[in-house]
């Protein structure tokens, strides 16, 4: 047998063995990995505590807040390009920024800014323009003095924001949507809402908006979720107080948490077409991808990722880690979280909480 024939037969045998072992042997997925986001462009540590991380739908950009490095009370908002590592302060002339959220491609950033009387803003990274969100004709017979950014659509065209004042549950009492292409504002919620608006989400096309309302009653706190599509409103949730976590990108399903009389929290998904409700987990849901097939759960041991419908669950962040509802990209490939742990990445010596991203594949 010639050397050439032996080489051919050897290659064929190896190929047959790989095929027999299955696809996993051919191309095993890379192991999950953790990267620290709250670092300078050159990779050096930030000296102040960081948190509140969110990620764009395409998974390229992340935004987080960080305390004043000089020890003041101000907070600053930073954007990290996860591909190049570049860190920029966004925008550079505003402080006291909270509640950031990114459009799907990371071009537009909505957030609230201000100390006692915050206002909602949207920043366009391409044009460099910052725009305040406030209706040209506010509701009559009201004295709204503050507002907060509530949601941004995947295409960045629509931004939802609330109006309110500093009196008890009046902090967020009415919900508006700004069309950035036309510059028009549309009131979504009744005036005033029957409680405080807590969270909001758009479908990917911006036609459906869902939001939570929590109200105090003689029997405790009641929570309801409202879904509005093309001007038609429907209610979501169980018989217990419910809080919206995420609306699916197609606008057909909603993930929410419901709190029972014994204060236990359970995560559910409701099909908005059929009304069917199914339990996802017997614990609190924190975030999800655009299909609601990958759900981030909070527990005593940290943050876990639940994959549906298989039910597979594994830890993605240790105890003490926190995440926001916008901590996962639309495909469920990356999760952003903050943690005080110093052993997640090498050379973490700043002694303060940092923001991390875990790549899931």
Short mmCIF file of C-alpha atoms in Angstrom, two decimals:
data_model
loop_
_atom_site.label_atom_id
_atom_site.label_comp_id
_atom_site.label_asym_id
_atom_site.label_seq_id
_atom_site.Cartn_x
_atom_site.Cartn_y
_atom_site.Cartn_z
CA UNK A 1 0.00 0.00 0.00
CA UNK A 2 1.47 3.31 -1.05
CA UNK A 3 1.88 6.27 1.30
CA UNK A 4 -0.66 8.19 -0.75
CA UNK A 5 -3.30 5.46 -0.37
CA UNK A 6 -2.63 5.17 3.38
CA UNK A 7 -3.08 8.94 3.79
CA UNK A 8 -6.38 8.91 1.91
CA UNK A 9 -7.71 5.95 3.93
CA UNK A 10 -6.59 7.61 7.17
CA UNK A 11 -8.38 10.83 6.34
CA UNK A 12 -11.51 8.92 5.38
CA UNK A 13 -11.45 6.97 8.67
CA UNK A 14 -11.05 10.15 10.68
CA UNK A 15 -13.95 11.78 8.85
CA UNK A 16 -16.13 8.72 9.44
CA UNK A 17 -15.26 8.79 13.15
CA UNK A 18 -16.23 12.46 13.44
CA UNK A 19 -19.52 11.81 11.72
CA UNK A 20 -20.24 8.90 14.02
CA UNK A 21 -19.59 11.04 17.08
CA UNK A 22 -22.09 13.63 15.87
CA UNK A 23 -22.08 17.38 15.20
CA UNK A 24 -20.94 18.24 18.73
CA UNK A 25 -17.63 16.50 18.07
CA UNK A 26 -17.19 18.36 14.81
CA UNK A 27 -17.77 21.85 16.16
CA UNK A 28 -18.28 22.12 19.90
CA UNK A 29 -19.60 25.55 20.93
CA UNK A 30 -17.11 27.78 22.73
CA UNK A 31 -17.49 27.87 26.52
CA UNK A 32 -19.33 30.86 28.06
CA UNK A 33 -16.97 33.68 28.93
CA UNK A 34 -17.13 36.80 31.07
CA UNK A 35 -15.69 40.19 30.13
CA UNK A 36 -15.58 43.35 32.21
CA UNK A 37 -17.29 46.31 30.50
CA UNK A 38 -16.61 49.05 33.03
CA UNK A 39 -13.07 49.74 31.88
CA UNK A 40 -11.42 52.54 29.93
CA UNK A 41 -10.66 52.22 26.22
CA UNK A 42 -7.14 51.04 27.03
CA UNK A 43 -8.53 48.35 29.35
CA UNK A 44 -7.55 50.06 32.60
CA UNK A 45 -9.91 49.94 35.58
CA UNK A 46 -12.40 52.63 36.50
CA UNK A 47 -11.92 53.73 40.07
CA UNK A 48 -15.60 54.44 40.86
CA UNK A 49 -18.42 51.95 41.32
CA UNK A 50 -20.40 51.10 38.17
CA UNK A 51 -23.80 49.50 37.60
CA UNK A 52 -27.09 49.58 35.73
CA UNK A 53 -25.78 48.01 32.53
CA UNK A 54 -27.93 47.54 29.40
CA UNK A 55 -27.08 46.14 25.96
CA UNK A 56 -28.23 46.94 22.44
CA UNK A 57 -30.38 44.42 20.60
CA UNK A 58 -27.56 43.50 18.23
CA UNK A 59 -25.23 42.92 21.18
CA UNK A 60 -22.53 45.34 20.05
CA UNK A 61 -23.01 48.25 22.47
CA UNK A 62 -23.53 48.48 26.22
CA UNK A 63 -24.34 51.44 28.44
CA UNK A 64 -23.73 51.71 32.17
CA UNK A 65 -23.59 54.37 34.87
CA UNK A 66 -20.62 55.13 37.07
CA UNK A 67 -20.15 57.28 40.14
CA UNK A 68 -18.12 60.46 40.19
CA UNK A 69 -14.44 59.42 40.24
CA UNK A 70 -13.72 62.46 42.41
CA UNK A 71 -16.13 61.24 45.09
CA UNK A 72 -19.04 63.61 44.37
CA UNK A 73 -22.70 62.70 44.20
CA UNK A 74 -22.98 62.91 40.42
CA UNK A 75 -23.39 59.86 38.19
CA UNK A 76 -22.18 59.65 34.62
CA UNK A 77 -23.38 57.55 31.72
CA UNK A 78 -20.90 55.67 29.53
CA UNK A 79 -21.23 53.75 26.27
CA UNK A 80 -18.93 50.85 25.50
CA UNK A 81 -18.35 49.48 22.00
CA UNK A 82 -18.00 45.79 22.80
CA UNK A 83 -16.28 45.13 19.48
CA UNK A 84 -13.54 47.78 19.69
CA UNK A 85 -13.45 48.38 23.46
CA UNK A 86 -13.87 52.13 23.02
CA UNK A 87 -15.48 53.93 25.99
CA UNK A 88 -17.25 57.29 25.63
CA UNK A 89 -19.23 59.42 28.05
CA UNK A 90 -22.74 60.01 26.70
CA UNK A 91 -23.62 62.78 26.49
CA UNK A 92 -20.71 64.75 27.85
CA UNK A 93 -22.60 67.81 29.15
CA UNK A 94 -25.20 66.07 31.39
CA UNK A 95 -24.96 64.50 34.83
CA UNK A 96 -27.38 62.66 37.15
CA UNK A 97 -28.31 60.23 34.38
CA UNK A 98 -30.44 57.15 35.14
CA UNK A 99 -32.45 54.43 33.41
CA UNK A 100 -30.57 54.17 30.10
CA UNK A 101 -31.91 52.12 27.18
CA UNK A 102 -30.55 51.58 23.66
CA UNK A 103 -32.15 51.16 20.26
CA UNK A 104 -31.50 47.84 18.53
CA UNK A 105 -28.39 49.06 16.71
CA UNK A 106 -27.18 51.26 19.57
CA UNK A 107 -27.56 54.47 17.57
CA UNK A 108 -30.08 56.10 19.89
CA UNK A 109 -29.94 56.21 23.67
CA UNK A 110 -32.90 57.19 25.85
CA UNK A 111 -32.40 58.09 29.50
CA UNK A 112 -33.52 60.38 32.32
CA UNK A 113 -31.38 63.23 33.58
CA UNK A 114 -31.68 65.52 36.54
CA UNK A 115 -31.58 65.44 40.31
CA UNK A 116 -34.86 66.50 41.96
CA UNK A 117 -36.78 67.11 38.74
CA UNK A 118 -35.47 64.72 36.06
CA UNK A 119 -36.51 64.99 32.44
CA UNK A 120 -36.48 62.30 29.70
CA UNK A 121 -34.00 62.65 26.83
CA UNK A 122 -32.94 60.81 23.71
CA UNK A 123 -29.43 61.09 22.29
CA UNK A 124 -28.56 60.32 18.65
CA UNK A 125 -24.96 59.11 18.41
CA UNK A 126 -24.80 59.74 14.65
CA UNK A 127 -26.01 63.35 14.61
CA UNK A 128 -24.77 64.20 18.11
CA UNK A 129 -28.15 65.73 18.90
CA UNK A 130 -29.78 65.47 22.34
CA UNK A 131 -33.55 65.96 22.43
CA UNK A 132 -35.74 66.51 25.48
CA UNK A 133 -39.00 64.53 25.51
CA UNK A 134 -41.98 66.61 26.60
CA UNK A 135 -45.38 67.11 24.94
CA UNK A 136 -45.94 70.44 23.20
CA UNK A 137 -49.39 70.55 24.78
CA UNK A 138 -49.24 68.86 28.22
CA UNK A 139 -52.50 67.58 29.75
CA UNK A 140 -54.80 70.30 30.99
CA UNK A 141 -55.31 70.98 34.71
CA UNK A 142 -52.08 69.25 35.69
CA UNK A 143 -48.81 70.44 37.15
CA UNK A 144 -46.36 67.83 35.92
CA UNK A 145 -42.82 68.81 36.82
CA UNK A 146 -40.72 65.76 35.98
CA UNK A 147 -40.49 62.88 33.53
CA UNK A 148 -38.64 59.63 32.91
CA UNK A 149 -37.66 57.67 29.82
CA UNK A 150 -39.67 54.42 29.76
CA UNK A 151 -38.91 52.52 26.50
CA UNK A 152 -37.34 52.82 23.06
CA UNK A 153 -38.29 50.82 19.97
CA UNK A 154 -35.78 48.54 18.26
CA UNK A 155 -35.53 50.83 15.23
CA UNK A 156 -35.06 53.86 17.49
CA UNK A 157 -37.99 55.74 16.00
CA UNK A 158 -40.35 55.66 19.01
CA UNK A 159 -39.56 56.58 22.61
CA UNK A 160 -42.03 56.18 25.47
CA UNK A 161 -41.78 58.48 28.48
CA UNK A 162 -43.78 59.28 31.60
CA UNK A 163 -44.84 62.55 33.22
CA UNK A 164 -45.51 63.13 36.90
CA UNK A 165 -44.57 65.05 40.01
CA UNK A 166 -42.94 64.42 43.36
CA UNK A 167 -46.12 63.67 45.35
CA UNK A 168 -46.37 60.01 46.38
CA UNK A 169 -47.58 57.78 43.57
CA UNK A 170 -47.76 60.73 41.16
CA UNK A 171 -44.14 60.28 40.08
CA UNK A 172 -45.15 58.59 36.80
CA UNK A 173 -48.84 59.04 36.06
CA UNK A 174 -49.18 59.38 32.29
CA UNK A 175 -47.39 57.70 29.37
CA UNK A 176 -46.53 59.37 26.07
CA UNK A 177 -44.83 58.14 22.90
CA UNK A 178 -42.64 60.45 20.80
CA UNK A 179 -42.29 59.69 17.09
CA UNK A 180 -38.79 60.98 16.40
CA UNK A 181 -39.36 61.04 12.64
CA UNK A 182 -42.37 63.35 12.83
CA UNK A 183 -41.67 65.01 16.19
CA UNK A 184 -45.20 64.30 17.41
CA UNK A 185 -46.25 63.07 20.87
CA UNK A 186 -49.14 60.68 21.49
CA UNK A 187 -50.69 60.02 24.89
CA UNK A 188 -50.96 56.29 25.56
CA UNK A 189 -52.27 55.86 29.10
CA UNK A 190 -55.49 57.30 30.56
CA UNK A 191 -55.13 60.55 32.48
CA UNK A 192 -54.17 60.00 35.13
CA UNK A 193 -53.23 56.33 35.26
CA UNK A 194 -54.79 54.39 38.12
CA UNK A 195 -51.38 54.17 39.80
CA UNK A 196 -47.70 54.64 39.05
CA UNK A 197 -46.35 53.47 35.69
CA UNK A 198 -43.35 51.23 36.38
CA UNK A 199 -42.12 49.73 33.13
CA UNK A 200 -42.80 49.83 29.40
CA UNK A 201 -41.77 47.94 26.26
CA UNK A 202 -42.29 48.25 22.51
CA UNK A 203 -42.64 45.49 19.97
CA UNK A 204 -39.86 45.58 17.39
CA UNK A 205 -42.00 47.48 14.88
CA UNK A 206 -43.08 50.05 17.48
CA UNK A 207 -46.80 49.43 16.87
CA UNK A 208 -47.43 47.69 20.20
CA UNK A 209 -46.56 49.18 23.58
CA UNK A 210 -47.05 47.45 26.93
CA UNK A 211 -46.69 49.01 30.38
CA UNK A 212 -47.21 48.19 34.08
CA UNK A 213 -49.27 50.20 36.54
CA UNK A 214 -49.02 49.69 40.32
CA UNK A 215 -51.60 51.20 42.68
CA UNK A 216 -51.95 51.17 46.45
CA UNK A 217 -55.32 50.01 47.78
CA UNK A 218 -56.82 49.11 51.15
CA UNK A 219 -55.81 45.51 50.42
CA UNK A 220 -52.20 46.29 49.50
CA UNK A 221 -50.60 46.95 46.13
CA UNK A 222 -52.41 45.99 42.95
CA UNK A 223 -50.56 45.71 39.66
CA UNK A 224 -51.88 45.47 36.14
CA UNK A 225 -50.30 45.33 32.71
CA UNK A 226 -51.80 47.14 29.72
CA UNK A 227 -51.07 46.42 26.06
CA UNK A 228 -51.94 48.98 23.39
CA UNK A 229 -51.79 48.21 19.66
CA UNK A 230 -53.12 50.58 17.03
CA UNK A 231 -55.17 52.35 19.68
CA UNK A 232 -56.81 49.22 21.08
CA UNK A 233 -56.02 48.31 24.69
CA UNK A 234 -56.11 44.96 26.47
CA UNK A 235 -55.10 43.79 29.96
CA UNK A 236 -52.48 41.19 30.84
CA UNK A 237 -51.69 39.30 34.01
CA UNK A 238 -53.05 36.94 36.60
CA UNK A 239 -55.31 37.64 39.54
CA UNK A 240 -52.29 38.76 41.56
CA UNK A 241 -50.30 42.01 41.29
CA UNK A 242 -48.36 41.76 38.03
CA UNK A 243 -45.33 43.65 36.71
CA UNK A 244 -44.20 43.63 33.09
CA UNK A 245 -40.70 42.31 32.42
CA UNK A 246 -40.63 42.24 28.59
CA UNK A 247 -42.81 42.29 25.51
CA UNK A 248 -41.70 39.92 22.74
CA UNK A 249 -40.33 41.50 19.57
CA UNK A 250 -43.34 40.35 17.56
CA UNK A 251 -45.71 41.85 20.13
CA UNK A 252 -47.56 38.55 20.58
CA UNK A 253 -46.39 37.55 24.08
CA UNK A 254 -45.62 39.24 27.38
CA UNK A 255 -43.33 38.07 30.18
CA UNK A 256 -44.39 39.24 33.62
CA UNK A 257 -43.94 38.59 37.34
CA UNK A 258 -46.95 38.02 39.59
CA UNK A 259 -46.86 38.30 43.38
CA UNK A 260 -49.15 36.04 45.41
CA UNK A 261 -50.76 36.79 48.76
CA UNK A 262 -47.86 35.08 50.55
CA UNK A 263 -45.41 37.45 48.76
CA UNK A 264 -43.93 34.72 46.57
CA UNK A 265 -43.11 35.84 43.04
CA UNK A 266 -43.68 33.69 39.96
CA UNK A 267 -42.76 34.38 36.33
CA UNK A 268 -45.37 33.85 33.59
CA UNK A 269 -45.72 34.28 29.84
CA UNK A 270 -49.06 35.22 28.31
CA UNK A 271 -50.02 34.73 24.68
CA UNK A 272 -51.71 38.04 23.82
CA UNK A 273 -53.72 36.50 20.97
CA UNK A 274 -55.27 33.60 22.86
CA UNK A 275 -54.97 34.86 26.43
CA UNK A 276 -53.25 31.62 27.48
CA UNK A 277 -50.98 32.02 30.52
CA UNK A 278 -48.23 29.57 31.40
CA UNK A 279 -45.81 29.54 34.30
CA UNK A 280 -42.15 30.00 33.38
CA UNK A 281 -40.47 29.65 36.78
CA UNK A 282 -41.31 29.79 40.44
CA UNK A 283 -39.05 32.77 40.93
CA UNK A 284 -38.63 36.31 39.62
CA UNK A 285 -37.81 36.95 35.97
CA UNK A 286 -35.38 39.82 35.39
CA UNK A 287 -34.91 39.98 31.60
CA UNK A 288 -35.39 37.99 28.40
CA UNK A 289 -34.46 37.89 24.73
CA UNK A 290 -36.78 39.02 21.94
CA UNK A 291 -38.45 35.62 21.57
CA UNK A 292 -38.94 35.08 25.33
CA UNK A 293 -37.22 31.69 24.92
CA UNK A 294 -34.25 32.74 27.04
CA UNK A 295 -35.25 34.15 30.42
CA UNK A 296 -32.92 35.59 33.05
CA UNK A 297 -34.01 34.65 36.57
CA UNK A 298 -33.03 36.06 39.95
CA UNK A 299 -32.40 33.85 42.95
CA UNK A 300 -30.40 33.58 46.14
CA UNK A 301 -27.54 31.95 44.25
CA UNK A 302 -27.28 34.72 41.66
CA UNK A 303 -28.64 35.12 38.12
CA UNK A 304 -29.67 32.03 36.15
CA UNK A 305 -30.51 31.66 32.47
CA UNK A 306 -33.56 29.50 31.73
CA UNK A 307 -33.93 28.14 28.19
CA UNK A 308 -37.46 27.34 27.03
CA UNK A 309 -39.06 24.97 26.23
CA UNK A 310 -36.26 22.59 27.30
CA UNK A 311 -36.25 23.90 30.87
CA UNK A 312 -32.44 23.90 30.98
CA UNK A 313 -31.16 26.32 33.62
CA UNK A 314 -27.63 27.39 34.44
CA UNK A 315 -25.97 30.17 36.39
CA UNK A 316 -24.61 33.18 34.51
CA UNK A 317 -23.72 35.49 37.44
CA UNK A 318 -22.84 34.86 41.09
CA UNK A 319 -24.74 35.77 44.25
CA UNK A 320 -24.99 39.52 44.73
CA UNK A 321 -25.16 40.22 40.97
CA UNK A 322 -27.96 42.41 39.61
CA UNK A 323 -29.34 43.05 36.13
CA UNK A 324 -31.89 45.32 34.49
CA UNK A 325 -34.83 44.34 32.21
CA UNK A 326 -32.69 45.42 29.21
CA UNK A 327 -29.69 43.30 30.16
CA UNK A 328 -30.02 40.73 27.34
CA UNK A 329 -29.59 41.12 23.59
CA UNK A 330 -32.45 40.15 21.28
CA UNK A 331 -31.04 36.69 20.44
CA UNK A 332 -30.14 35.68 24.00
CA UNK A 333 -26.44 35.50 23.20
CA UNK A 334 -25.19 37.97 25.83
CA UNK A 335 -26.19 39.09 29.33
CA UNK A 336 -24.97 42.26 31.03
CA UNK A 337 -24.87 42.42 34.82
CA UNK A 338 -23.19 44.25 37.69
CA UNK A 339 -21.39 42.49 40.53
CA UNK A 340 -19.11 43.32 43.47
CA UNK A 341 -17.22 40.05 42.95
CA UNK A 342 -13.51 40.50 42.32
CA UNK A 343 -12.81 37.04 40.89
CA UNK A 344 -14.83 37.09 37.66
CA UNK A 345 -11.97 38.42 35.53
CA UNK A 346 -8.23 38.71 36.13
CA UNK A 347 -6.72 41.87 37.63
CA UNK A 348 -9.94 43.17 39.22
CA UNK A 349 -8.39 45.22 42.01
CA UNK A 350 -10.46 48.42 42.19
CA UNK A 351 -12.52 47.16 45.15
CA UNK A 352 -15.88 48.42 43.78
CA UNK A 353 -18.78 46.85 41.83
CA UNK A 354 -18.22 46.59 38.08
CA UNK A 355 -20.31 45.83 35.01
CA UNK A 356 -19.72 42.61 33.08
CA UNK A 357 -21.02 40.84 29.99
CA UNK A 358 -21.31 37.06 29.80
CA UNK A 359 -21.16 35.65 26.27
CA UNK A 360 -23.38 32.60 26.08
CA UNK A 361 -22.15 31.33 22.71
#
